[in-house]
Coordinates of C-alpha atoms in Angstrom, one line a residue:
X1 CA 198.8 -34.3 145.9
X2 CA 197.0 -31.1 144.6
X3 CA 198.7 -28.0 145.4
X4 CA 197.3 -24.3 145.6
X5 CA 199.7 -23.8 142.4
X6 CA 197.9 -26.9 140.4
X7 CA 194.5 -25.9 141.7
X8 CA 194.7 -22.5 140.4
X9 CA 195.9 -23.3 137.1
X10 CA 193.1 -25.9 136.7
X11 CA 190.6 -23.0 137.7
X12 CA 192.0 -20.5 135.0
X13 CA 192.2 -23.1 132.5
X14 CA 188.3 -24.2 133.0
X15 CA 187.5 -20.6 132.6
X16 CA 189.6 -20.7 129.2
X17 CA 191.8 -18.0 130.0
X18 CA 195.3 -17.3 131.4
X19 CA 196.4 -16.5 134.9
X20 CA 197.7 -13.2 136.2
X21 CA 201.0 -13.5 138.2
X22 CA 201.9 -10.6 140.0
X23 CA 205.2 -9.7 141.6
X24 CA 205.5 -7.5 144.5
X25 CA 208.8 -6.8 146.9
X26 CA 208.4 -7.9 150.4
X27 CA 208.7 -5.1 152.5
X28 CA 208.6 -2.5 150.1
X29 CA 207.9 0.4 150.9
X30 CA 207.7 -0.6 154.3
X31 CA 206.6 -3.8 156.2
X32 CA 202.9 -2.7 156.9
X33 CA 202.3 -1.2 153.6
X34 CA 203.6 -4.3 151.9
X35 CA 201.1 -6.5 153.9
X36 CA 198.3 -4.3 152.7
X37 CA 199.3 -4.7 149.0
X38 CA 199.8 -8.4 149.3
X39 CA 196.2 -8.8 151.1
X40 CA 194.7 -6.4 148.1
X41 CA 196.2 -8.3 145.3
X42 CA 193.6 -11.4 144.7
X43 CA 190.8 -9.0 145.1
X44 CA 192.3 -6.8 142.4
X45 CA 192.5 -10.0 140.0
X46 CA 195.8 -11.6 140.9
X47 CA 195.5 -15.4 140.5
X48 CA 199.1 -16.1 141.7
X49 CA 201.5 -13.8 143.7
X50 CA 205.3 -13.9 143.6
X51 CA 206.9 -12.1 146.6
X52 CA 210.4 -10.9 146.1
X53 CA 212.9 -11.6 148.9
X54 CA 215.2 -8.3 149.3
X55 CA 218.8 -9.1 148.4
X56 CA 221.6 -6.5 148.1
X57 CA 222.8 -7.9 144.5
X58 CA 220.0 -8.9 142.6
X59 CA 221.8 -9.4 139.4
X60 CA 218.8 -10.5 137.1
X61 CA 216.6 -7.6 138.1
X62 CA 216.3 -4.1 136.5
X63 CA 216.4 -0.9 138.3
X64 CA 212.7 -0.8 139.3
X65 CA 213.0 -4.2 141.2
X66 CA 216.6 -3.5 142.4
X67 CA 215.4 -0.3 143.8
X68 CA 212.3 -1.7 145.5
X69 CA 214.5 -4.4 147.2
X70 CA 216.8 -1.6 148.3
X71 CA 213.9 0.5 149.8
X72 CA 212.7 -2.8 151.7
X73 CA 216.1 -3.5 153.0
X74 CA 216.6 0.2 154.2
X75 CA 213.1 -0.3 156.0
X76 CA 214.6 -3.3 157.9
X77 CA 212.9 -6.1 155.6
X78 CA 214.8 -9.5 156.3
X79 CA 214.0 -13.1 155.4
X80 CA 212.1 -13.8 158.8
X81 CA 209.9 -10.7 158.5
X82 CA 209.1 -11.8 154.5
X83 CA 207.9 -15.1 156.0
X84 CA 205.8 -13.2 158.8
X85 CA 204.3 -11.5 155.9
X86 CA 203.5 -14.6 154.0
X87 CA 202.0 -16.0 157.5
X88 CA 199.9 -12.7 157.9
X89 CA 198.5 -13.0 154.3
X90 CA 197.7 -16.7 154.9
X91 CA 195.5 -15.7 158.0
X92 CA 193.0 -14.1 155.6
X93 CA 193.6 -16.1 152.3
X94 CA 194.0 -20.0 152.0
X95 CA 193.6 -20.2 148.3
X96 CA 196.0 -17.7 146.5
X97 CA 199.1 -19.5 145.4
X98 CA 202.2 -17.6 146.8
X99 CA 205.6 -18.1 145.5
X100 CA 208.9 -16.5 146.9
X101 CA 211.2 -15.3 144.4
X102 CA 214.9 -14.0 144.8
X103 CA 218.5 -15.4 145.3
X104 CA 220.0 -18.2 147.0
X105 CA 222.4 -16.3 149.3
X106 CA 219.9 -15.0 152.1
X107 CA 218.3 -18.6 152.1
X108 CA 222.0 -20.2 152.6
X109 CA 222.8 -17.8 155.4
X110 CA 219.1 -18.6 157.0
X111 CA 219.9 -22.2 156.7
X112 CA 218.0 -24.5 153.9
X113 CA 216.4 -27.0 156.1
X114 CA 215.2 -24.4 158.5
X115 CA 214.1 -22.1 155.8
X116 CA 212.1 -24.7 153.8
X117 CA 210.5 -26.0 157.0
X118 CA 209.6 -22.3 158.0
X119 CA 208.4 -21.3 154.5
X120 CA 206.2 -24.4 154.4
X121 CA 204.7 -23.5 158.0
X122 CA 204.0 -20.1 156.9
X123 CA 202.1 -21.2 153.7
X124 CA 204.7 -20.7 151.0
X125 CA 203.8 -22.9 148.0
X126 CA 206.9 -22.6 146.0
X127 CA 210.2 -20.5 145.1
X128 CA 211.8 -19.1 142.2
X129 CA 215.7 -19.0 142.7
X130 CA 217.2 -17.5 139.9
X131 CA 220.8 -18.1 140.5
X132 CA 220.9 -21.7 141.1
X133 CA 221.2 -23.7 137.8
X134 CA 220.1 -27.1 137.4
X135 CA 223.5 -28.4 138.0
X136 CA 223.0 -27.2 141.6
X137 CA 219.7 -28.8 142.4
X138 CA 220.9 -30.7 145.3
X139 CA 221.5 -27.5 146.9
X140 CA 217.9 -26.3 147.1
X141 CA 215.7 -27.6 144.6
X142 CA 215.4 -31.4 145.4
X143 CA 215.3 -30.4 149.4
X144 CA 212.4 -28.0 148.5
X145 CA 210.7 -30.6 146.5
X146 CA 211.3 -33.2 149.4
X147 CA 209.5 -30.4 151.8
X148 CA 206.7 -30.2 149.5
X149 CA 207.2 -26.7 147.8
X150 CA 207.5 -26.3 144.1
X151 CA 210.6 -25.3 142.5
X152 CA 209.9 -23.1 139.5
X153 CA 212.5 -22.7 136.9
X154 CA 213.0 -19.9 134.2
X155 CA 213.5 -20.7 130.8
X156 CA 215.0 -18.1 128.4
X157 CA 215.5 -17.3 124.7
X158 CA 218.9 -18.7 124.9
X159 CA 217.5 -22.1 126.2
X160 CA 217.8 -24.5 123.4
X161 CA 216.3 -27.6 122.7
X162 CA 219.3 -29.4 124.1
X163 CA 219.5 -27.5 127.4
X164 CA 215.7 -27.4 127.9
X165 CA 215.4 -30.9 129.4
X166 CA 218.0 -30.3 132.2
X167 CA 216.1 -27.0 133.0
X168 CA 212.8 -29.0 133.2
X169 CA 214.0 -32.1 134.7
X170 CA 213.2 -31.0 138.5
X171 CA 210.7 -28.0 137.6
X172 CA 207.5 -28.1 139.2
X173 CA 204.4 -25.8 139.8
X174 CA 205.0 -24.0 136.3
X175 CA 207.9 -22.9 134.0
X176 CA 208.8 -19.2 133.8
X177 CA 209.7 -18.2 130.4
X178 CA 211.7 -14.9 130.3
X179 CA 210.4 -13.3 127.3
X180 CA 213.4 -10.9 126.6
X181 CA 217.2 -11.5 126.9
X182 CA 218.4 -9.2 129.8
X183 CA 217.0 -7.9 133.2
X184 CA 213.3 -7.5 134.5
X185 CA 211.6 -4.4 132.8
X186 CA 214.1 -3.7 130.3
X187 CA 212.3 -4.1 127.0
X188 CA 208.8 -5.0 125.5
X189 CA 209.1 -8.7 124.1
X190 CA 208.2 -9.6 120.4
X191 CA 204.7 -11.3 121.0
X192 CA 205.0 -13.9 118.2
X193 CA 208.5 -14.7 119.1
X194 CA 207.0 -15.6 122.6
X195 CA 204.3 -17.7 121.3
X196 CA 206.6 -19.8 119.4
X197 CA 208.8 -20.3 122.2
X198 CA 205.6 -21.2 124.6
X199 CA 204.7 -23.6 122.0
X200 CA 208.2 -25.1 122.0
X201 CA 208.6 -25.4 125.9
X202 CA 205.1 -27.0 125.8
X203 CA 206.3 -29.9 123.5
X204 CA 208.7 -30.8 126.2
X205 CA 206.7 -30.5 129.5
X206 CA 203.1 -30.7 130.6
X207 CA 203.4 -27.8 133.0
X208 CA 201.8 -24.3 132.5
X209 CA 204.2 -22.0 130.8
X210 CA 204.2 -18.5 132.4
X211 CA 205.6 -15.5 130.6
X212 CA 207.2 -12.5 132.1
X213 CA 209.8 -9.5 131.8
X214 CA 208.8 -6.7 129.9
X215 CA 205.0 -6.7 130.5
X216 CA 204.1 -3.4 131.5
X217 CA 200.3 -2.8 130.4
X218 CA 196.8 -4.5 129.9
X219 CA 197.6 -4.6 126.0
X220 CA 200.9 -6.4 126.7
X221 CA 199.1 -8.7 129.2
X222 CA 196.4 -9.6 126.8
X223 CA 199.1 -10.2 123.9
X224 CA 200.9 -12.6 126.0
X225 CA 197.8 -14.3 127.4
X226 CA 196.9 -15.5 123.9
X227 CA 199.7 -18.1 123.8
X228 CA 200.8 -18.5 127.4
X229 CA 199.1 -20.2 130.4
X230 CA 199.9 -17.1 132.7
X231 CA 201.3 -13.6 132.3
X232 CA 203.8 -12.3 135.0
X233 CA 203.9 -8.7 135.8
X234 CA 206.5 -7.1 138.1
X235 CA 208.5 -4.2 137.4
X236 CA 205.5 -2.3 136.5
X237 CA 203.8 -2.9 139.7
X238 CA 206.9 -1.9 141.8
X239 CA 207.0 1.3 139.5
X240 CA 203.5 2.0 140.7
X241 CA 204.7 1.6 144.4
X242 CA 207.6 4.0 143.6
X243 CA 205.3 6.6 141.9
X244 CA 203.0 6.7 144.8
X245 CA 205.7 7.7 147.6
X246 CA 206.0 10.9 149.1
X247 CA 209.3 13.2 148.7
X248 CA 211.1 11.2 151.6
X249 CA 209.9 7.7 149.9
X250 CA 207.4 6.9 152.4
X251 CA 204.0 5.4 151.4
X252 CA 200.9 7.8 150.8
X253 CA 197.3 7.0 151.0
X254 CA 197.8 6.3 147.2
X255 CA 200.2 3.5 147.5
X256 CA 197.9 0.4 147.6
X257 CA 195.6 1.6 145.2
X258 CA 198.4 2.5 142.7
X259 CA 199.1 -1.2 142.7
X260 CA 195.7 -2.7 142.7
X261 CA 194.4 -0.1 140.0
X262 CA 197.0 -1.6 137.7
X263 CA 196.3 -4.9 138.5
X264 CA 192.8 -4.5 138.0
X265 CA 193.9 -3.2 134.5
X266 CA 196.3 -6.1 133.8
X267 CA 193.7 -8.7 134.9
X268 CA 191.2 -7.3 132.5
X269 CA 193.6 -7.5 129.7
X270 CA 194.3 -11.1 130.6
X271 CA 190.8 -11.9 130.8
X272 CA 189.8 -10.1 127.5
X273 CA 192.3 -12.4 125.6
X274 CA 190.8 -15.5 125.9
X275 CA 187.3 -14.5 125.5
X276 CA 188.1 -13.0 122.2
X277 CA 190.2 -15.8 121.0

């Protein structure tokens, strides 16, 4: 059965370009503004959306995404309201793939079976849960696959050829290659090294390979897009949200456009890469 994720990657491949995957935090800086941002992303050039599930202890996230999660939690965002966001987004967009990204604890507290059923009904296409290794696939990965949700795995610079098959075994949708060793938004990747890593992963899987962490500009996006099937941008977008807020941390009339202007620039960078290649 073809999914929204499969269809979108097939479409971008047929256009001869990489996809742009954008990460934003649910409920940042507040629920209503987060929905406006979400609704505006496809029109700005986002091909796939990752929606962060706010959590109090996001160990893989750098300062920008940590702060976004804290803003969302302070505003009252919950896993239930995050699924409400997805539902509201789906009311106007039935084509753009949407993936929830976060940590296992809130899902565990919500109840795995209930969460998977509610996420599927809301219109979620898949999930990335960064603190569940392949050895824990029975906790969430396998139930998610049974529920018809993709389970996207992370591969990192330290994932060698011995470890890679275990990482890829139950992966679906796409593979997310973390381009740097460290937390999100912490450094700029070495694009030649990334290209080599993408080639290596592709020898092990037919799935699309998306590359993220450290991608901040249209130039970065274009450089990644020359070798990867998708470019993931997150910290730069949540930084754009933060930079648009007033002195009290509230949304302004510039908040949505701060994100969409950057997405448009990144999308242009991604689209330029394959045309020139």
